[in-house]
């Protein structure tokens, strides 16, 4: 029986993900590890002992199916008790899990599968119809085990026996890429555990807490939530994603599961604040709210503080290449004149620094520069993409001779006179849509591949309520000047996740250009604001 719990002495090669996540089995085996909302009045609690046991059952079945150190496993599921047990099982066998959403478009799943060449594609029970590569063994998993379809050959040939060590990949998360395809962020056990250790130093959560997670498994925010809860001996509360668009149902989940910490991108709060303030104010058990992925508008922060005066708000900043790196407590109440939240400074064990265009450190308060992160939690690199990796992991600008690499975040920021950083934009065309990282060029690649489109630009414009939305401006290649919106959007849906589908399409005869002939995106954005 594979032993994935932490009863064994931590692995001589260093602590790995499964040992970190199950450490609480030793101190509180019967404490709640996962609290699931199965419907009104139907709350299902799983203990650390039960979680460890299911992970062991999965690990045995996977080992019996021939899974080995270094293999990859596509894990297609929402965040759930079985999914958490499965990622623990993969970690215990030294296999890297690749989380993807249940409704990942076929093109995207096919591309990810062809890129990471997984040994196994595992889907949560009752999966929606989706892409399955005939070359890849697959299975369906749930609380009762794994059902392989067909059972993959055991004892696969080639590649010798390897020992799992902490510098091995723990997971690969695919995020938007500028080449028109997503890029795989490879995170090691050492990196993710180092981040978790730094995060626990912020004392955000206690063992009696229940941490509601609202992010999909393929967004590393969910992995932060799982590590924050389980690393603290607390419980994870997966909020069913189908309920998030319905504020009353979302808040009912928080009430019935007695969630005390609620984590999510800022936009999860937009509708509850607008439509159910009274119901939100009744959730007095909530003592912490953590958000990340994009800026939380100050007026919404103030409204949330009014409704949940006891809750500590934490602005978490970072990128998937280090999971995150800073946790700034929001002043309560947010001072009237303050329109922007600080992202603070790096968590214990890491350092954020500003670098100017000339490559030298920027020290003074108020001076903008590009954030660089020096940390043991940095990713290993982008999957099979050395050039992109070299652009992201660069020599330490302060001491390039050491060989140490630091993460070049692409984020612009400045320090205030207390030394706290404030995010102030990007150096490229990456944007955040409801907390999701989006390379506009990936959308443009897809738009341009649609028959009938001669040119296309994707951009973010604010709707009349000031909410950012994704717009596509296309130039048809036909003399009749028409592009069928429905055809264009269907073409996008075949390859892009839902948050990357343009919410507005404008057809123009030509794109405005700057003097040097580049598309004038500022002019285009201004035109979009007036075009409706
Ligand atoms: N608090 C912020 N204010 C303002 N802009 C931000 C902020 N957090 C990110 N961002 C932006 O989002 C980019 C990272 O995008 S991402 O790689 O998809 N990762 C995320 O958004 C989530 C990130 N991995 C994470 C996961 C779990 C907890 C915290 C952070 C950053 O480079 C920033 O541009």
Coordinates of C-alpha atoms and ligand atoms in Angstrom, one line a residue:
X1 CA 0.0 0.0 0.0
X2 CA 1.6 3.3 -1.1
X3 CA 1.9 5.5 2.0
X4 CA 1.2 9.1 0.9
X5 CA 0.6 10.5 4.4
X6 CA 3.2 12.3 6.3
X7 CA 3.6 9.7 9.0
X8 CA 6.8 8.7 7.4
X9 CA 9.8 10.8 8.0
X10 CA 9.8 13.6 5.3
X11 CA 11.5 12.3 2.2
X12 CA 15.3 12.4 2.5
X13 CA 15.3 14.4 -0.7
X14 CA 13.3 17.2 0.8
X15 CA 9.6 17.9 1.5
X16 CA 7.3 17.3 -1.5
X17 CA 3.8 18.5 -2.1
X18 CA 1.9 15.5 -0.7
X19 CA 3.9 15.6 2.5
X20 CA 3.2 19.3 3.0
X21 CA -0.5 18.9 2.3
X22 CA -1.0 15.9 4.6
X23 CA 1.2 17.0 7.5
X24 CA -2.0 17.7 9.6
X25 CA -2.9 13.9 9.5
X26 CA -0.3 13.6 12.3
X27 CA -1.8 16.2 14.6
X28 CA -5.5 16.0 13.8
X29 CA -6.5 13.0 11.7
X30 CA -10.2 13.4 12.4
X31 CA -10.3 17.2 11.8
X32 CA -12.2 18.3 8.7
X33 CA -10.0 18.6 5.6
X34 CA -12.6 19.2 2.9
X35 CA -16.2 20.5 3.4
X36 CA -18.3 20.1 0.3
X37 CA -21.7 21.7 -0.5
X38 CA -23.7 19.0 -2.2
X39 CA -27.0 21.1 -2.2
X40 CA -29.2 22.9 0.3
X41 CA -28.8 21.3 3.7
X42 CA -26.4 18.7 2.3
X43 CA -22.9 19.3 3.6
X44 CA -20.3 16.5 3.3
X45 CA -17.2 16.6 5.4
X46 CA -14.1 14.6 4.8
X47 CA -11.4 14.2 7.5
X48 CA -7.6 14.4 7.0
X49 CA -7.5 10.6 7.6
X50 CA -10.2 10.0 4.9
X51 CA -8.4 12.3 2.5
X52 CA -5.1 10.5 3.1
X53 CA -6.8 7.1 2.6
X54 CA -8.4 8.0 -0.7
X55 CA -5.1 9.5 -1.9
X56 CA -3.4 6.2 -1.0
X57 CA -6.1 4.2 -2.8
X58 CA -5.6 6.4 -5.9
X59 CA -1.8 6.1 -5.6
X60 CA -2.0 2.3 -5.5
X61 CA -4.3 2.2 -8.5
X62 CA -2.0 4.6 -10.5
X63 CA 1.1 2.7 -9.5
X64 CA -0.6 -0.6 -10.5
X65 CA -1.4 1.0 -13.9
X66 CA 2.3 1.7 -14.4
X67 CA 2.5 5.4 -13.5
X68 CA 6.1 6.4 -12.8
X69 CA 8.2 9.3 -11.5
X70 CA 8.3 12.0 -14.2
X71 CA 5.0 11.0 -15.9
X72 CA 2.4 13.6 -16.5
X73 CA -1.3 13.2 -15.6
X74 CA -4.0 15.4 -17.1
X75 CA -6.4 16.1 -14.2
X76 CA -9.6 17.3 -15.7
X77 CA -11.9 18.4 -12.8
X78 CA -13.2 21.2 -10.7
X79 CA -11.8 21.7 -7.3
X80 CA -13.2 18.8 -5.2
X81 CA -12.4 16.3 -2.5
X82 CA -11.5 13.6 -5.1
X83 CA -9.4 16.1 -7.1
X84 CA -7.4 17.1 -4.0
X85 CA -6.8 13.4 -3.2
X86 CA -5.8 12.8 -6.8
X87 CA -3.2 15.6 -6.9
X88 CA -1.8 14.3 -3.6
X89 CA -1.6 10.8 -5.1
X90 CA 0.2 12.1 -8.2
X91 CA 2.7 13.9 -6.0
X92 CA 3.4 10.8 -3.9
X93 CA 4.3 8.9 -7.1
X94 CA 6.4 11.7 -8.5
X95 CA 4.0 12.3 -11.4
X96 CA 3.2 15.9 -12.4
X97 CA -0.5 16.7 -12.6
X98 CA -1.7 19.1 -15.3
X99 CA -5.0 20.6 -14.1
X100 CA -7.5 21.5 -16.9
X101 CA -11.1 22.6 -16.6
X102 CA -14.0 20.2 -17.3
X103 CA -15.2 22.4 -20.2
X104 CA -11.7 23.0 -21.8
X105 CA -12.3 23.5 -25.6
X106 CA -11.2 20.4 -27.7
X107 CA -8.5 22.3 -29.6
X108 CA -6.9 23.6 -26.4
X109 CA -7.0 20.2 -24.7
X110 CA -5.6 18.5 -27.8
X111 CA -2.8 21.0 -27.9
X112 CA -2.0 20.6 -24.2
X113 CA -2.1 16.8 -24.5
X114 CA 0.2 16.9 -27.6
X115 CA 2.6 19.1 -25.7
X116 CA 3.0 17.3 -22.3
X117 CA 2.4 13.8 -23.7
X118 CA 0.6 12.6 -20.6
X119 CA 0.7 8.9 -19.4
X120 CA -2.9 9.3 -18.3
X121 CA -5.9 11.6 -18.8
X122 CA -8.1 11.4 -15.6
X123 CA -11.6 13.0 -15.6
X124 CA -13.9 13.6 -12.7
X125 CA -17.0 11.4 -12.6
X126 CA -19.8 12.4 -14.9
X127 CA -17.5 14.3 -17.2
X128 CA -19.1 16.5 -19.9
X129 CA -18.4 15.1 -23.4
X130 CA -15.0 16.4 -24.4
X131 CA -11.8 15.6 -26.3
X132 CA -10.1 12.3 -25.7
X133 CA -6.8 11.4 -27.3
X134 CA -7.0 7.8 -28.4
X135 CA -3.2 7.5 -27.8
X136 CA -3.6 8.4 -24.2
X137 CA -4.8 6.0 -21.5
X138 CA -7.8 7.6 -19.7
X139 CA -9.9 7.1 -16.6
X140 CA -12.7 8.5 -14.6
X141 CA -12.2 9.0 -10.9
X142 CA -14.4 9.7 -7.9
X143 CA -14.7 8.9 -4.1
X144 CA -15.0 5.2 -4.9
X145 CA -11.7 5.0 -7.0
X146 CA -10.6 5.1 -10.6
X147 CA -12.2 3.4 -13.5
X148 CA -9.6 3.1 -16.3
X149 CA -10.8 3.1 -19.9
X150 CA -9.3 0.8 -21.0
X151 CA -6.8 -0.1 -18.3
X152 CA -3.4 1.3 -19.5
X153 CA -0.7 -1.3 -20.1
X154 CA 1.3 -1.8 -16.8
X155 CA 5.1 -1.9 -16.7
X156 CA 5.5 0.3 -19.7
X157 CA 8.9 -0.1 -21.3
X158 CA 11.8 2.4 -21.6
X159 CA 13.1 4.8 -19.0
X160 CA 14.6 3.3 -15.8
X161 CA 13.3 3.5 -12.2
X162 CA 13.8 7.0 -10.8
X163 CA 13.6 8.4 -7.3
X164 CA 11.2 11.3 -6.8
X165 CA 13.0 14.4 -5.5
X166 CA 11.8 17.9 -4.5
X167 CA 13.2 19.6 -7.6
X168 CA 11.0 17.4 -9.8
X169 CA 7.9 19.0 -11.4
X170 CA 4.9 18.8 -9.1
X171 CA 2.5 20.4 -11.6
X172 CA 2.2 22.1 -15.0
X173 CA -0.3 24.9 -15.4
X174 CA -1.1 26.2 -18.8
X175 CA -1.6 29.9 -19.1
X176 CA -2.2 32.2 -22.0
X177 CA 0.7 32.6 -24.4
X178 CA 1.7 35.2 -27.0
X179 CA 2.4 32.6 -29.7
X180 CA -1.3 31.7 -30.1
X181 CA -0.9 28.7 -27.9
X182 CA -0.9 28.4 -24.1
X183 CA 2.4 28.0 -22.3
X184 CA 3.0 25.4 -19.6
X185 CA 4.3 26.8 -16.3
X186 CA 6.3 24.0 -14.6
X187 CA 6.4 24.3 -10.9
X188 CA 8.6 22.0 -8.7
X189 CA 7.8 20.5 -5.4
X190 CA 10.5 22.6 -3.8
X191 CA 9.0 25.8 -5.4
X192 CA 5.4 25.2 -4.4
X193 CA 6.4 24.1 -0.8
X194 CA 8.7 27.1 -0.4
X195 CA 5.8 29.4 -1.5
X196 CA 3.5 27.7 0.9
X197 CA 6.0 28.1 3.8
X198 CA 6.3 31.8 3.0
X199 CA 2.6 32.2 2.9
X200 CA 2.0 30.4 6.2
X201 CA 4.4 33.0 7.7
X202 CA 1.6 35.6 7.1
X203 CA -0.7 33.8 9.7
X204 CA -3.7 34.2 7.5
X205 CA -5.6 31.1 8.6
X206 CA -5.9 29.0 11.8
X207 CA -6.7 25.3 12.1
X208 CA -10.4 26.1 13.0
X209 CA -10.9 28.0 9.8
X210 CA -12.9 26.9 6.7
X211 CA -11.3 28.3 3.6
X212 CA -13.8 28.8 0.7
X213 CA -12.1 28.5 -2.7
X214 CA -13.9 29.9 -5.7
X215 CA -11.2 29.4 -8.4
X216 CA -11.1 26.6 -10.9
X217 CA -8.4 23.9 -10.4
X218 CA -6.5 25.0 -13.5
X219 CA -6.0 28.5 -11.9
X220 CA -3.2 28.3 -9.4
X221 CA -5.3 30.4 -7.0
X222 CA -7.1 27.1 -6.2
X223 CA -3.8 25.5 -5.4
X224 CA -2.9 28.5 -3.1
X225 CA -6.3 27.9 -1.3
X226 CA -5.6 24.2 -0.9
X227 CA -2.2 24.8 0.5
X228 CA -3.3 27.6 2.7
X229 CA -6.1 25.5 4.2
X230 CA -4.4 22.1 4.5
X231 CA -1.0 23.6 5.4
X232 CA -2.7 25.3 8.3
X233 CA -4.7 22.1 9.4
X234 CA -7.9 23.9 8.4
X235 CA -10.6 22.8 5.9
X236 CA -11.0 23.5 2.2
X237 CA -14.5 24.5 1.1
X238 CA -14.8 24.2 -2.7
X239 CA -17.6 26.6 -3.9
X240 CA -19.4 24.9 -6.8
X241 CA -18.5 27.1 -9.8
X242 CA -22.0 26.7 -11.3
X243 CA -23.4 28.7 -8.3
X244 CA -20.9 31.6 -8.5
X245 CA -23.0 33.6 -11.1
X246 CA -26.0 33.5 -8.6
X247 CA -25.2 35.7 -5.6
X248 CA -27.8 34.2 -3.3
X249 CA -26.7 30.7 -4.1
X250 CA -23.0 31.6 -3.7
X251 CA -23.7 33.3 -0.3
X252 CA -25.9 30.3 0.8
X253 CA -22.9 28.0 0.2
X254 CA -20.7 30.3 2.4
X255 CA -23.4 30.3 5.1
X256 CA -24.2 26.6 5.1
X257 CA -20.5 25.5 5.1
X258 CA -19.7 28.1 7.8
X259 CA -16.8 29.4 5.7
X260 CA -14.6 31.8 7.7
X261 CA -12.2 32.7 5.0
X262 CA -13.3 33.4 1.4
X263 CA -10.7 33.5 -1.4
X264 CA -11.3 34.6 -5.0
X265 CA -10.6 37.1 -7.7
X266 CA -12.2 40.5 -7.0
X267 CA -14.9 40.0 -9.6
X268 CA -16.5 37.2 -7.5
X269 CA -17.7 40.0 -5.2
X270 CA -19.2 42.3 -7.8
X271 CA -22.7 40.8 -8.0
X272 CA -23.1 40.0 -4.3
X273 CA -22.1 43.6 -3.4
X274 CA -24.6 45.0 -5.9
X275 CA -27.5 42.6 -5.5
X276 CA -27.3 40.9 -2.0
X277 CA -25.6 43.3 0.4
X278 CA -28.0 42.4 3.3
X279 CA -27.4 38.7 2.8
X280 CA -23.6 39.3 2.6
X281 CA -23.7 41.3 5.8
X282 CA -25.3 38.4 7.7
X283 CA -22.2 36.2 7.1
X284 CA -20.6 37.4 10.3
X285 CA -18.5 34.2 10.6
X286 CA -16.3 35.4 7.8
X287 CA -13.1 36.8 9.3
X288 CA -10.9 36.9 6.2
X289 CA -11.2 37.6 2.5
X290 CA -8.2 37.1 0.2
X291 CA -8.2 38.2 -3.4
X292 CA -5.7 38.3 -6.2
X293 CA -5.3 38.3 -10.0
X294 CA -6.3 41.9 -10.7
X295 CA -6.8 45.2 -9.0
X296 CA -9.9 45.3 -6.7
X297 CA -11.6 48.7 -7.3
X298 CA -11.4 50.8 -4.2
X299 CA -15.1 51.6 -4.1
X300 CA -15.9 47.9 -4.0
X301 CA -13.3 47.3 -1.3
X302 CA -14.9 50.0 0.8
X303 CA -18.4 48.5 0.3
X304 CA -17.1 45.0 1.3
X305 CA -15.5 46.5 4.4
X306 CA -18.8 48.2 5.3
X307 CA -20.7 44.9 5.0
X308 CA -18.0 42.6 6.6
X309 CA -16.4 45.0 9.2
X310 CA -14.8 42.1 11.1
X311 CA -13.1 40.6 8.0
X312 CA -9.4 41.1 7.3
X313 CA -8.9 41.8 3.6
X314 CA -5.7 40.7 2.0
X315 CA -4.5 41.7 -1.4
X316 CA -2.4 38.9 -2.8
X317 CA -0.2 39.6 -5.7
X318 CA 1.9 37.3 -7.9
X319 CA 2.0 35.3 -11.1
X320 CA 1.8 31.6 -11.8
X321 CA 5.5 31.5 -12.3
X322 CA 5.9 31.7 -8.5
X323 CA 2.2 31.1 -7.6
X324 CA 2.2 34.4 -5.8
X325 CA 4.6 36.4 -3.8
X326 CA 3.1 39.1 -1.6
X327 CA 0.2 39.4 0.9
X328 CA -0.8 43.0 1.8
X329 CA -3.4 43.6 4.4
X330 CA -5.8 46.2 3.3
X331 CA -6.1 49.1 5.8
X332 CA -9.5 49.1 7.4
X333 CA -11.2 51.3 6.6
X334 CA -9.4 52.1 3.4
X335 CA -8.4 55.8 3.7
X336 CA -10.7 58.1 1.7
X337 CA -7.9 59.4 -0.5
X338 CA -6.6 56.0 -1.4
X339 CA -7.7 54.8 -4.8
X340 CA -5.2 52.0 -5.2
X341 CA -4.4 49.0 -2.9
X342 CA -0.8 48.3 -2.0
X343 CA 0.6 44.9 -3.1
X344 CA 3.0 45.1 -0.1
X345 CA 6.3 43.4 -0.1
X346 CA 7.3 39.9 -0.8
X347 CA 6.4 37.2 1.7
X348 CA 9.1 35.9 4.1
X349 CA 12.0 34.2 2.3
X350 CA 11.6 36.2 -1.0
X351 CA 12.4 39.6 -2.3
X352 CA 10.7 41.9 -4.8
X353 CA 12.8 44.6 -6.4
X354 CA 12.2 47.2 -9.1
X355 CA 14.4 47.4 -12.2
X356 CA 14.6 50.3 -14.6
X357 CA 14.7 50.2 -18.4
X358 CA 18.5 50.4 -18.2
X359 CA 18.6 47.2 -16.1
X360 CA 19.7 48.8 -12.9
X361 CA 17.7 48.7 -9.6
X362 CA 15.2 51.5 -8.9
X363 CA 15.4 52.5 -5.3
X364 CA 13.6 55.8 -4.7
X365 CA 9.9 56.1 -3.6
X366 CA 7.5 56.9 -6.4
X367 CA 9.9 55.8 -9.1
X368 CA 8.3 53.2 -11.5
X369 CA 10.2 50.1 -12.5
X370 CA 9.6 46.5 -13.5
X371 CA 9.1 44.1 -10.6
X372 CA 11.6 41.3 -10.4
X373 CA 11.3 38.5 -7.8
X374 CA 14.1 36.7 -6.1
X375 CA 12.6 33.6 -4.4
X376 CA 13.0 29.8 -3.8
X377 CA 9.4 29.5 -5.2
X378 CA 10.3 30.3 -8.8
X379 CA 9.1 27.9 -11.5
X380 CA 11.4 25.6 -13.3
X381 CA 10.6 27.1 -16.7
X382 CA 8.0 26.9 -19.5
X383 CA 7.4 23.5 -20.7
X384 CA 9.6 22.7 -23.7
X385 CA 10.2 26.4 -24.4
X386 CA 13.7 27.4 -23.5
X387 CA 13.6 30.9 -25.2
X388 CA 10.5 31.9 -23.3
X389 CA 12.1 30.6 -20.1
X390 CA 15.2 32.6 -20.7
X391 CA 13.1 35.7 -21.1
X392 CA 11.3 35.2 -17.8
X393 CA 14.2 33.8 -15.6
X394 CA 16.9 36.4 -16.0
X395 CA 20.3 36.9 -14.2
X396 CA 19.9 38.7 -10.9
X397 CA 20.3 42.4 -11.9
X398 CA 22.1 43.2 -8.7
X399 CA 24.6 40.3 -8.8
X400 CA 24.5 38.8 -12.3
X401 CA 27.9 37.0 -11.7
X402 CA 26.3 34.6 -9.2
X403 CA 24.3 32.7 -11.8
X404 CA 21.1 33.1 -9.6
X405 CA 18.0 33.7 -11.8
X406 CA 15.2 36.0 -10.8
X407 CA 11.7 36.2 -12.3
X408 CA 11.1 39.1 -14.6
X409 CA 7.3 39.7 -13.9
X410 CA 6.5 42.1 -16.7
X411 CA 4.6 44.1 -14.1
X412 CA 5.3 47.8 -13.5
X413 CA 5.2 49.1 -10.0
X414 CA 6.5 51.8 -7.7
X415 CA 7.3 52.0 -3.9
X416 CA 5.6 54.4 -1.5
X417 CA 7.7 56.0 1.2
X418 CA 7.0 53.1 3.5
X419 CA 8.5 50.7 1.1
X420 CA 5.2 49.1 0.0
X421 CA 4.8 48.3 -3.7
X422 CA 1.9 49.5 -5.8
X423 CA 1.1 47.8 -9.1
X424 CA 0.8 50.2 -12.0
X425 CA 0.5 48.3 -15.3
X426 CA 2.3 45.9 -17.6
X427 CA 5.3 46.2 -20.0
X428 CA 3.4 44.0 -22.6
X429 CA -0.1 43.3 -23.9
X430 CA -1.0 40.8 -21.1
X431 CA -4.2 41.7 -19.4
X432 CA -6.3 40.3 -16.6
X433 CA -10.0 39.5 -17.4
X434 CA -11.8 38.8 -14.1
X435 CA -8.5 37.7 -12.6
X436 CA -7.6 35.5 -15.6
X437 CA -4.4 36.1 -17.3
X438 CA -4.9 36.8 -21.0
X439 CA -2.3 37.4 -23.7
X440 CA -4.3 39.5 -26.2
X441 CA -2.1 38.1 -28.9
X442 CA -3.4 34.6 -28.3
X443 CA -6.9 35.9 -29.0
X444 CA -5.7 37.8 -32.1
X445 CA -4.1 34.7 -33.4
X446 CA -7.4 32.9 -33.2
X447 CA -9.4 35.8 -34.7
X448 CA -6.9 36.0 -37.6
X449 CA -7.3 32.2 -38.3
X450 CA -11.0 32.7 -38.9
X451 CA -12.0 32.6 -42.5
X452 CA -13.0 36.0 -43.8
X453 CA -10.8 38.0 -41.4
X454 CA -8.0 40.1 -42.8
X455 CA -6.9 41.8 -39.6
X456 CA -7.9 41.8 -36.0
X457 CA -7.1 43.4 -32.7
X458 CA -8.2 42.3 -29.2
X459 CA -8.4 44.9 -26.5
X460 CA -10.0 45.6 -23.1
X461 CA -12.5 48.4 -22.9
X462 CA -14.7 49.4 -20.0
X463 CA -18.5 48.9 -20.3
X464 CA -20.8 51.7 -19.2
X465 CA -20.5 50.6 -15.6
X466 CA -16.7 50.7 -15.8
X467 CA -16.4 46.9 -15.8
X468 CA -13.6 45.7 -18.1
X469 CA -14.7 43.6 -21.1
X470 CA -12.9 42.0 -23.9
X471 CA -13.5 43.5 -27.4
X472 CA -12.5 42.3 -30.8
X473 CA -12.1 44.7 -33.7
X474 CA -11.9 42.9 -37.1
X475 CA -11.2 43.9 -40.7
X476 CA -13.0 41.6 -43.1
X477 CA -11.1 40.3 -46.1
X478 CA -14.1 40.5 -48.4
X479 CA -15.1 43.3 -50.6
X480 CA -18.6 43.2 -49.0
X481 CA -16.9 44.1 -45.7
X482 CA -18.9 41.7 -43.6
X483 CA -17.9 39.2 -40.9
X484 CA -20.5 37.0 -39.2
X485 CA -20.1 37.6 -35.5
X486 CA -21.6 34.2 -34.6
X487 CA -19.2 32.4 -36.9
X488 CA -16.2 34.4 -35.5
X489 CA -17.2 33.7 -31.8
X490 CA -17.9 30.0 -32.5
X491 CA -14.4 29.8 -34.1
X492 CA -13.0 31.3 -30.9
X493 CA -14.9 29.0 -28.6
X494 CA -13.4 26.0 -30.3
X495 CA -10.0 26.9 -29.0
X496 CA -10.1 29.4 -26.2
X497 CA -11.4 29.2 -22.7
X498 CA -14.6 31.1 -21.9
X499 CA -12.9 34.1 -20.3
X500 CA -11.0 34.7 -23.5
X501 CA -14.0 34.9 -25.8
X502 CA -14.6 38.5 -27.0
X503 CA -17.7 39.9 -25.4
X504 CA -18.0 42.5 -28.1
X505 CA -17.2 42.5 -31.8
X506 CA -16.7 45.5 -34.0
X507 CA -16.1 45.4 -37.8
X508 CA -14.1 48.2 -39.4
X509 CA -12.8 48.7 -42.9
X510 CA -9.3 49.5 -41.5
X511 CA -7.4 49.8 -38.3
X512 CA -6.0 53.2 -37.0
X513 CA -2.2 53.3 -37.2
X514 CA 0.4 55.3 -35.3
X515 CA 3.1 57.2 -37.2
X516 CA 5.4 54.2 -37.2
X517 CA 2.7 52.1 -38.8
X518 CA 1.8 50.1 -35.7
X519 CA -1.9 49.6 -34.8
X520 CA -2.9 52.5 -32.6
X521 CA -4.4 50.6 -29.8
X522 CA -5.1 53.7 -27.7
X523 CA -7.0 55.3 -30.6
X524 CA -8.9 52.0 -31.1
X525 CA -9.8 51.8 -27.4
X526 CA -11.1 55.4 -27.5
X527 CA -13.1 54.6 -30.6
X528 CA -14.6 51.6 -28.9
X529 CA -15.7 53.6 -26.0
X530 CA -17.7 55.9 -28.2
X531 CA -18.9 53.4 -30.8
X532 CA -21.9 52.2 -28.8
Ligands
LIG1 N1 -3.1 41.6 -6.5 C1 -2.9 42.0 -7.8 N2 -3.1 43.2 -8.2 C2 -2.9 43.6 -9.5 N3 -2.6 42.7 -10.5 C3 -2.4 41.5 -10.1 C4 -2.5 41.0 -8.8 N4 -2.3 39.7 -8.8 C5 -1.9 39.3 -10.0 N5 -2.0 40.4 -10.8 C6 -1.7 40.4 -12.3 O1 -1.9 39.1 -12.8 C7 -0.6 38.7 -13.3 C8 -0.4 37.2 -13.0 O2 -1.4 36.5 -13.7 S1 -1.4 34.9 -13.5 O3 -0.1 34.5 -13.9 O4 -2.5 34.4 -14.3 N6 -1.6 34.6 -12.0 C9 -2.6 35.1 -11.3 O5 -3.3 36.0 -11.8 C10 -2.9 34.5 -10.0 C11 -1.6 34.3 -9.3 N7 -0.9 33.2 -9.8 C12 -2.0 34.1 -7.9 C13 -2.5 32.9 -7.5 C14 -2.9 32.8 -6.2 C15 -2.8 33.9 -5.3 C16 -2.3 35.1 -5.8 C17 -1.9 35.2 -7.1 C18 0.4 39.5 -12.6 O6 1.6 39.5 -13.4 C19 -0.3 40.8 -12.5 O7 -0.2 41.5 -13.8

